[in-house]
Amino acid sequence: MVFDKEAGSSSQALKAPPPPREDTPLLGSHKSLSSQAKTFANVFIAIVGAGVLGLPYTFMRTGWVLSLLTMFGVAALTHRCMMLLVYTRRRLESFDGFTKISSFGDLGFIVCGSFGRILVDVLIILAQAGFCVGYLIFIGNTMANLLTSPTASLKTTMTLLSSKILGLNPKSFYIWGCFPFQLGLNSIPTLTHLAPLSILADVVDLGAMGVVMIEEVIVLLSNRPVVRAFSGFSEFLYGLGVIVYSFEGIGMCLPLESEMKEKNKYGKVLAFTMGFISIMYGSFGALGYFAYGDETQDMITANLGAGLISILIKLGLCVNLFFTLPIMMNPVYEIIERRFWGGRYCLWLRWLSVFVVTLVALLVPNFADFLSLVGSGICCALGFVLPSLFHFLVFKDDMNRTAWWSDVTIFVLGIGLGVSGTWYALQEMFAAKV
């Protein structure tokens, strides 16, 4: 086993890298350990993001009963895989010669050597950059949508959306408009200065969700469209990708457990948080679908009616995602600067990363389709495949039959769902839109 052969070198490699890192909790403190309440808040911040805005559309595509079942199933599986990482780290740290394992990448290095570290790093880069692409798509589409009148005819709306601004379509114009400002924000080297922006974004997201849900209830009382409980298997794969994306946060699992004062209660706090988020997500997705039926848009904000409150919600979400983007890119910078610039700050690598993310956002046509692609192709591997694989490699000599089958089942399931979901999401993204 790799972790048996490389104990000495691993110990040296894991000594106190300088902050900030990909595993730095937003509300964490190295001077005092976190209470259960602070751990709950940190887990909540790590998981909840823009993916929730695509859930009503997912419920429309997948069917509300199947979506709810998938929601709670993914939450339970994500909790299980997070705890597999915790158990694996505890087992490795119990061996002589191992220092503190701080992050997912550290664990990959101990278990599978350099290949494990590279694999985790690549997936984290793709996942975090994918989130940021989703943010830019949301900003571009939402700002373009604000140009249209909700009372306009479909023909008029399409004309407005296809009109040019300085030679660019509205979505491209607003995405490129973010670019120079993102270069400045992503030049900030200290995560501490950016963390309050992410916390503010979550507060605004929750407030916006509350207002949107009230709007949905009002619409539902006056308009009760026909809704479906179940859809086909291909639609299930689509919904699975979006839901897995919405629960992605496994990269913060190990550092948050390290920060907790009562580590023996981490599993219960994590389970409570996942349950709370599942109920919140399920309520938001189901209400949106029940209110708008087959008219549900890929971003639920596009269904909001005219008025000042609707405009403020859309603008508020855009502003907060705009300021959250450099937070989500920070793990990317930590990895690429460590690998290609000796761990030192590198401005041109950061700017190049922002440019690549912007280009991808310009090429992707649909917000929800992209969520499904990232969720299926990347988050399944990070969230299900690698935790079960690492746990299996470390515990295989001491496993009973039940534990053995559990790890193998999660591993095979993660690969199967990831491959099939990715294939379907790519078909959706590149299919001709009639």
Coordinates of C-alpha atoms in Angstrom, one line a residue:
M1 CA 0.0 0.0 0.0
V2 CA 1.2 3.5 -0.9
F3 CA 0.5 4.9 2.6
D4 CA 2.7 2.2 4.1
K5 CA 5.6 3.0 1.8
E6 CA 5.6 6.8 2.0
A7 CA 5.0 7.5 5.6
G8 CA 8.2 9.4 6.1
S9 CA 7.9 11.6 3.0
S10 CA 4.2 12.1 3.6
S11 CA 4.9 13.4 7.1
Q12 CA 7.3 16.0 5.7
A13 CA 4.9 17.0 2.9
L14 CA 2.1 17.7 5.3
K15 CA 3.7 20.1 7.6
A16 CA 1.8 23.4 8.0
P17 CA 1.6 25.0 4.6
P18 CA 1.0 28.7 4.7
P19 CA -2.7 29.9 4.7
P20 CA -4.9 30.5 2.9
R21 CA -5.6 27.0 1.5
E22 CA -8.4 25.1 -0.2
D23 CA -9.3 23.7 3.2
T24 CA -9.7 27.0 5.1
P25 CA -13.2 27.2 6.7
L26 CA -14.8 30.6 6.3
L27 CA -15.9 30.7 10.0
G28 CA -13.0 28.7 11.3
S29 CA -10.6 29.8 13.9
H30 CA -7.2 28.2 14.6
K31 CA -7.1 29.8 18.1
S32 CA -10.3 28.1 19.4
L33 CA -12.2 25.1 18.2
S34 CA -15.7 25.4 16.8
S35 CA -18.9 24.8 18.7
Q36 CA -21.6 22.6 17.2
A37 CA -23.5 25.8 16.1
K38 CA -20.4 27.2 14.3
T39 CA -19.8 23.8 12.7
F40 CA -23.4 23.8 11.4
A41 CA -22.9 27.2 10.0
N42 CA -19.6 26.3 8.3
V43 CA -21.1 23.1 6.7
F44 CA -24.1 25.2 5.6
I45 CA -21.9 27.8 3.9
A46 CA -19.8 25.1 2.3
I47 CA -22.8 23.4 0.7
V48 CA -25.5 26.0 -0.1
G49 CA -24.9 28.0 -3.3
A50 CA -26.3 29.0 -6.7
G51 CA -27.3 25.4 -7.5
V52 CA -30.5 25.9 -5.6
L53 CA -31.8 28.3 -8.2
G54 CA -31.9 25.4 -10.8
L55 CA -33.9 23.0 -8.5
P56 CA -37.5 24.1 -9.6
Y57 CA -36.6 23.4 -13.2
T58 CA -35.1 20.1 -12.2
F59 CA -38.3 19.2 -10.4
M60 CA -40.2 20.0 -13.6
R61 CA -37.9 17.8 -15.7
T62 CA -37.6 14.9 -13.3
G63 CA -41.0 14.9 -11.6
W64 CA -41.6 16.2 -8.0
V65 CA -41.8 12.8 -6.2
L66 CA -38.7 11.4 -8.0
S67 CA -36.8 14.7 -7.3
L68 CA -37.6 14.5 -3.6
L69 CA -36.6 10.9 -3.4
T70 CA -33.3 11.7 -5.3
M71 CA -32.8 14.7 -3.0
F72 CA -32.9 12.8 0.2
G73 CA -31.0 9.9 -1.3
V74 CA -28.1 12.1 -2.4
A75 CA -28.1 13.9 1.0
A76 CA -27.8 10.5 2.8
L77 CA -25.1 9.2 0.4
T78 CA -23.1 12.5 0.7
H79 CA -23.2 12.3 4.5
R80 CA -22.0 8.7 4.3
C81 CA -19.1 9.5 2.0
M82 CA -18.1 12.5 4.1
M83 CA -17.9 10.3 7.1
L84 CA -15.9 7.7 5.1
L85 CA -13.2 10.4 4.6
V86 CA -13.3 11.2 8.4
Y87 CA -12.9 7.6 9.3
T88 CA -10.1 7.1 6.8
R89 CA -8.2 10.1 8.2
R90 CA -8.6 9.0 11.8
R91 CA -7.3 5.6 10.9
L92 CA -4.2 7.0 9.2
E93 CA -3.5 9.5 11.9
S94 CA -3.5 6.6 14.4
F95 CA -0.4 5.1 12.7
D96 CA 3.0 6.2 13.9
G97 CA 4.8 8.6 11.5
F98 CA 1.8 10.4 10.2
T99 CA 1.2 14.1 11.0
K100 CA -2.1 15.9 10.8
I101 CA -3.9 15.3 7.5
S102 CA -5.5 18.7 6.7
S103 CA -7.3 18.3 3.4
F104 CA -8.8 16.0 0.8
G105 CA -5.6 16.3 -1.3
D106 CA -3.4 15.3 1.6
L107 CA -5.5 12.2 2.1
G108 CA -5.2 11.3 -1.5
F109 CA -1.4 11.7 -1.3
I110 CA -1.2 9.4 1.7
V111 CA -3.4 6.7 0.3
C112 CA -2.4 6.7 -3.4
G113 CA 0.8 8.7 -3.6
S114 CA 1.3 11.5 -6.1
F115 CA -1.3 10.1 -8.4
G116 CA -3.9 10.5 -5.6
R117 CA -2.9 14.1 -4.9
I118 CA -3.0 15.0 -8.7
L119 CA -6.4 13.3 -9.1
V120 CA -8.0 15.2 -6.2
D121 CA -6.4 18.4 -7.3
V122 CA -7.6 18.2 -10.8
L123 CA -11.2 17.3 -9.7
I124 CA -11.2 20.2 -7.2
I125 CA -10.0 22.6 -9.9
L126 CA -12.7 21.4 -12.3
A127 CA -15.4 21.5 -9.7
Q128 CA -14.6 25.0 -8.3
A129 CA -14.0 26.5 -11.8
G130 CA -17.3 24.9 -12.8
F131 CA -19.1 26.6 -10.0
C132 CA -17.7 29.9 -11.1
V133 CA -18.8 29.3 -14.7
G134 CA -22.3 28.7 -13.4
Y135 CA -22.1 32.0 -11.5
L136 CA -21.2 33.9 -14.7
I137 CA -23.9 32.2 -16.7
F138 CA -26.4 33.1 -14.1
I139 CA -25.2 36.7 -14.0
G140 CA -25.3 37.0 -17.8
N141 CA -28.7 35.4 -18.3
T142 CA -30.3 37.3 -15.4
M143 CA -29.0 40.7 -16.5
A144 CA -30.1 39.9 -20.1
N145 CA -33.5 38.8 -18.7
L146 CA -33.9 42.2 -17.0
L147 CA -33.9 43.8 -20.4
T148 CA -37.2 42.1 -21.3
S149 CA -40.7 42.8 -20.1
P150 CA -42.5 39.9 -18.5
T151 CA -45.7 41.1 -20.3
A152 CA -44.0 41.1 -23.7
S153 CA -44.9 38.6 -26.3
L154 CA -42.5 35.7 -26.9
K155 CA -41.5 37.1 -30.2
T156 CA -40.7 40.5 -28.6
T157 CA -38.8 38.8 -25.8
M158 CA -36.6 36.8 -28.2
T159 CA -35.9 39.9 -30.2
L160 CA -34.7 41.8 -27.2
L161 CA -32.5 38.9 -26.0
S162 CA -31.0 38.5 -29.5
S163 CA -30.3 42.3 -29.9
K164 CA -26.7 43.4 -29.8
I165 CA -25.0 45.6 -27.3
L166 CA -21.7 46.9 -28.7
G167 CA -21.8 44.0 -31.1
L168 CA -22.4 41.4 -28.4
N169 CA -25.5 39.5 -27.4
P170 CA -26.8 40.7 -23.9
K171 CA -25.5 37.5 -22.1
S172 CA -22.0 37.9 -23.6
F173 CA -22.0 41.6 -22.9
Y174 CA -22.6 41.2 -19.2
I175 CA -20.2 38.3 -18.8
W176 CA -17.4 40.3 -20.5
G177 CA -18.5 43.3 -18.4
C178 CA -17.6 41.3 -15.3
F179 CA -14.2 40.3 -16.6
P180 CA -12.1 43.4 -15.7
F181 CA -13.6 43.7 -12.3
Q182 CA -13.0 40.0 -11.6
L183 CA -9.4 40.4 -12.5
G184 CA -9.1 42.9 -9.7
L185 CA -11.1 40.9 -7.1
N186 CA -9.1 37.7 -8.0
S187 CA -5.9 39.6 -7.5
I188 CA -6.6 39.8 -3.7
P189 CA -4.2 37.3 -2.1
T190 CA -5.8 36.9 1.3
L191 CA -8.9 34.7 1.7
T192 CA -9.6 36.4 5.1
H193 CA -10.5 39.6 3.3
L194 CA -12.9 37.8 0.9
A195 CA -14.7 35.5 3.4
P196 CA -17.2 38.0 4.7
L197 CA -18.4 38.5 1.1
S198 CA -19.2 34.8 0.8
I199 CA -21.1 34.8 4.1
L200 CA -23.0 37.9 3.0
A201 CA -23.9 36.1 -0.2
D202 CA -25.4 33.1 1.7
V203 CA -27.5 35.5 3.8
V204 CA -28.8 37.2 0.6
D205 CA -29.4 33.9 -1.1
L206 CA -31.5 32.8 1.9
G207 CA -33.4 36.0 1.9
A208 CA -34.0 35.8 -1.8
M209 CA -35.1 32.2 -1.5
G210 CA -37.6 33.3 1.2
V211 CA -39.0 36.0 -1.0
V212 CA -39.2 33.8 -4.1
M213 CA -41.0 31.1 -2.1
I214 CA -43.6 33.7 -0.9
E215 CA -44.1 34.7 -4.5
E216 CA -44.4 31.1 -5.5
V217 CA -47.1 30.5 -2.9
I218 CA -49.1 33.5 -4.2
V219 CA -48.8 32.3 -7.8
L220 CA -49.8 28.7 -6.7
L221 CA -53.0 29.9 -5.0
S222 CA -54.2 31.6 -8.2
N223 CA -52.7 29.2 -10.8
R224 CA -52.6 25.5 -10.2
P225 CA -50.8 23.9 -13.2
V226 CA -50.7 20.2 -13.9
V227 CA -47.5 18.6 -12.4
R228 CA -45.8 15.2 -12.9
A229 CA -44.7 13.0 -10.1
F230 CA -42.2 10.9 -12.1
S231 CA -40.3 11.1 -15.4
G232 CA -38.1 8.8 -17.4
F233 CA -34.6 7.4 -16.6
S234 CA -32.8 10.0 -18.8
E235 CA -34.6 12.8 -16.9
F236 CA -33.6 11.2 -13.6
L237 CA -29.9 11.3 -14.7
Y238 CA -30.3 15.0 -15.5
G239 CA -31.9 15.7 -12.1
L240 CA -29.3 13.7 -10.3
G241 CA -26.5 15.8 -11.7
V242 CA -28.1 19.1 -10.6
I243 CA -28.9 17.7 -7.1
V244 CA -25.4 16.3 -6.6
Y245 CA -24.0 19.7 -7.7
S246 CA -26.3 21.4 -5.1
F247 CA -24.9 19.2 -2.3
E248 CA -21.2 19.6 -3.3
G249 CA -19.0 20.6 -0.4
I250 CA -17.0 17.4 0.4
G251 CA -13.7 19.3 0.0
M252 CA -14.5 21.1 3.3
C253 CA -15.4 17.9 5.2
L254 CA -12.0 17.2 6.8
P255 CA -11.0 20.7 7.8
L256 CA -14.4 21.3 9.4
E257 CA -14.1 18.1 11.5
S258 CA -10.6 19.2 12.5
E259 CA -12.0 22.6 13.7
M260 CA -14.8 21.1 15.8
K261 CA -14.4 20.9 19.6
E262 CA -16.5 17.8 20.2
K263 CA -15.3 15.6 17.3
N264 CA -17.4 12.6 18.4
K265 CA -20.5 14.7 17.6
Y266 CA -19.4 15.7 14.1
G267 CA -21.4 13.0 12.4
K268 CA -24.6 14.0 14.1
V269 CA -24.1 17.7 13.3
L270 CA -23.3 16.8 9.7
A271 CA -26.4 14.6 9.5
F272 CA -28.6 17.3 11.0
T273 CA -27.2 19.9 8.6
M274 CA -27.7 17.7 5.5
G275 CA -31.3 17.0 6.6
F276 CA -32.0 20.7 7.1
I277 CA -30.6 21.5 3.7
S278 CA -32.6 18.7 2.1
I279 CA -35.9 20.0 3.5
M280 CA -35.0 23.5 2.4
Y281 CA -34.0 22.4 -1.1
G282 CA -37.0 20.2 -1.5
S283 CA -39.4 22.9 -0.4
F284 CA -37.9 25.4 -2.7
G285 CA -37.8 23.1 -5.7
A286 CA -41.3 21.7 -5.2
L287 CA -42.9 25.1 -4.6
G288 CA -41.3 26.5 -7.7
Y289 CA -42.6 23.6 -9.9
F290 CA -46.1 23.6 -8.3
A291 CA -46.4 27.4 -9.0
Y292 CA -45.2 27.5 -12.6
G293 CA -45.6 23.9 -13.9
D294 CA -44.2 23.4 -17.4
E295 CA -43.4 27.1 -17.6
T296 CA -40.7 26.8 -15.0
Q297 CA -37.4 28.3 -16.3
D298 CA -33.9 26.9 -15.9
M299 CA -33.3 29.8 -13.4
I300 CA -36.4 30.3 -11.2
T301 CA -35.7 34.0 -11.0
A302 CA -36.7 34.2 -14.7
N303 CA -40.3 33.3 -13.7
L304 CA -40.6 36.2 -11.3
G305 CA -43.1 38.9 -12.4
A306 CA -42.5 42.6 -12.9
G307 CA -41.9 45.0 -10.0
L308 CA -39.2 46.5 -7.9
I309 CA -38.9 43.5 -5.5
S310 CA -38.3 41.2 -8.4
I311 CA -35.7 43.4 -9.9
L312 CA -33.9 43.8 -6.5
I313 CA -33.9 40.1 -5.9
K314 CA -32.3 39.4 -9.3
L315 CA -29.8 42.2 -8.9
G316 CA -29.0 41.2 -5.4
L317 CA -28.2 37.6 -6.4
C318 CA -26.1 38.8 -9.3
V319 CA -24.1 41.1 -7.1
N320 CA -23.5 38.5 -4.4
L321 CA -22.5 35.8 -6.9
F322 CA -20.2 38.3 -8.5
F323 CA -18.4 38.8 -5.1
T324 CA -18.5 35.1 -4.3
L325 CA -16.7 34.1 -7.4
P326 CA -13.2 34.9 -6.1
I327 CA -13.9 32.9 -3.0
M328 CA -14.8 29.9 -5.1
M329 CA -11.7 30.3 -7.2
N330 CA -9.3 30.4 -4.2
P331 CA -8.9 26.6 -4.0
V332 CA -7.9 26.7 -7.7
Y333 CA -5.2 29.3 -7.1
E334 CA -4.0 27.4 -4.0
I335 CA -3.5 24.3 -6.2
I336 CA -2.0 25.8 -9.4
E337 CA 0.3 28.1 -7.4
R338 CA 1.5 25.2 -5.3
R339 CA 2.1 23.1 -8.4
F340 CA 3.4 25.6 -10.9
W341 CA 4.8 28.6 -8.9
G342 CA 6.3 27.0 -5.8
G343 CA 3.3 27.9 -3.6
R344 CA 4.0 31.7 -4.1
Y345 CA 1.4 34.2 -5.2
C346 CA 1.2 34.5 -9.1
L347 CA -0.9 37.2 -10.6
W348 CA -0.7 36.0 -14.3
L349 CA -1.8 32.5 -13.4
R350 CA -4.8 33.9 -11.6
W351 CA -5.7 36.2 -14.5
L352 CA -5.4 33.3 -16.9
S353 CA -7.7 31.2 -14.8
V354 CA -10.3 34.0 -14.8
F355 CA -10.0 34.3 -18.6
V356 CA -10.6 30.6 -19.1
V357 CA -13.6 30.5 -16.8
T358 CA -15.1 33.5 -18.7
L359 CA -14.6 31.9 -22.1
V360 CA -16.3 28.7 -20.9
A361 CA -19.3 30.7 -19.5
L362 CA -19.7 32.4 -22.9
L363 CA -19.9 29.0 -24.7
V364 CA -22.4 27.3 -22.4
P365 CA -26.0 28.0 -23.4
N366 CA -28.0 26.8 -20.5
F367 CA -27.5 27.3 -16.7
A368 CA -29.3 24.1 -15.5
D369 CA -27.7 21.9 -18.2
F370 CA -24.3 23.0 -17.1
L371 CA -25.1 22.3 -13.4
S372 CA -26.1 18.7 -14.4
L373 CA -22.8 18.3 -16.3
V374 CA -20.6 19.4 -13.4
G375 CA -22.7 17.5 -10.9
S376 CA -22.5 14.2 -12.9
G377 CA -19.0 14.5 -14.3
I378 CA -17.1 15.9 -11.4
C379 CA -19.0 16.0 -8.2
C380 CA -19.9 12.3 -8.4
A381 CA -16.2 11.5 -8.6
L382 CA -15.3 13.8 -5.8
G383 CA -18.3 13.1 -3.6
F384 CA -18.8 9.3 -4.1
V385 CA -16.0 7.5 -6.0
L386 CA -12.9 8.8 -4.2
P387 CA -14.2 8.6 -0.6
S388 CA -15.3 5.0 -1.0
L389 CA -12.1 4.1 -2.8
F390 CA -9.8 5.7 -0.2
H391 CA -11.8 4.1 2.7
F392 CA -11.6 0.7 1.0
L393 CA -7.9 0.9 0.4
V394 CA -7.2 1.8 4.0
F395 CA -9.6 -0.6 5.7
K396 CA -9.7 -3.5 3.3
D397 CA -7.7 -5.9 5.5
D398 CA -10.0 -5.3 8.5
M399 CA -13.4 -5.1 6.8
N400 CA -16.4 -7.3 7.3
R401 CA -18.5 -8.4 4.4
T402 CA -21.1 -5.6 4.9
A403 CA -18.5 -2.8 5.0
W404 CA -16.8 -4.3 1.9
W405 CA -20.0 -4.4 -0.1
S406 CA -20.9 -0.9 1.0
D407 CA -17.7 0.6 -0.3
V408 CA -17.7 -1.3 -3.5
T409 CA -21.4 -0.5 -4.1
I410 CA -20.8 3.2 -3.6
F411 CA -17.8 3.1 -5.8
V412 CA -19.6 1.3 -8.7
L413 CA -22.7 3.5 -8.3
G414 CA -20.7 6.7 -8.4
I415 CA -18.9 5.6 -11.6
G416 CA -22.1 4.4 -13.2
L417 CA -24.1 7.5 -12.4
G418 CA -21.2 9.8 -13.2
V419 CA -20.6 8.3 -16.7
S420 CA -24.3 8.0 -17.7
G421 CA -25.2 11.4 -16.2
T422 CA -22.2 13.1 -18.0
W423 CA -23.2 11.5 -21.3
Y424 CA -26.8 12.7 -21.0
A425 CA -25.8 16.2 -19.9
L426 CA -23.5 16.6 -22.9
Q427 CA -26.2 15.4 -25.2
E428 CA -28.5 18.0 -23.7
M429 CA -26.0 20.8 -24.0
F430 CA -25.0 20.1 -27.6
A431 CA -28.4 19.1 -28.9
A432 CA -29.9 21.5 -31.5
K433 CA -32.3 23.8 -29.7
V434 CA -35.5 23.9 -31.8

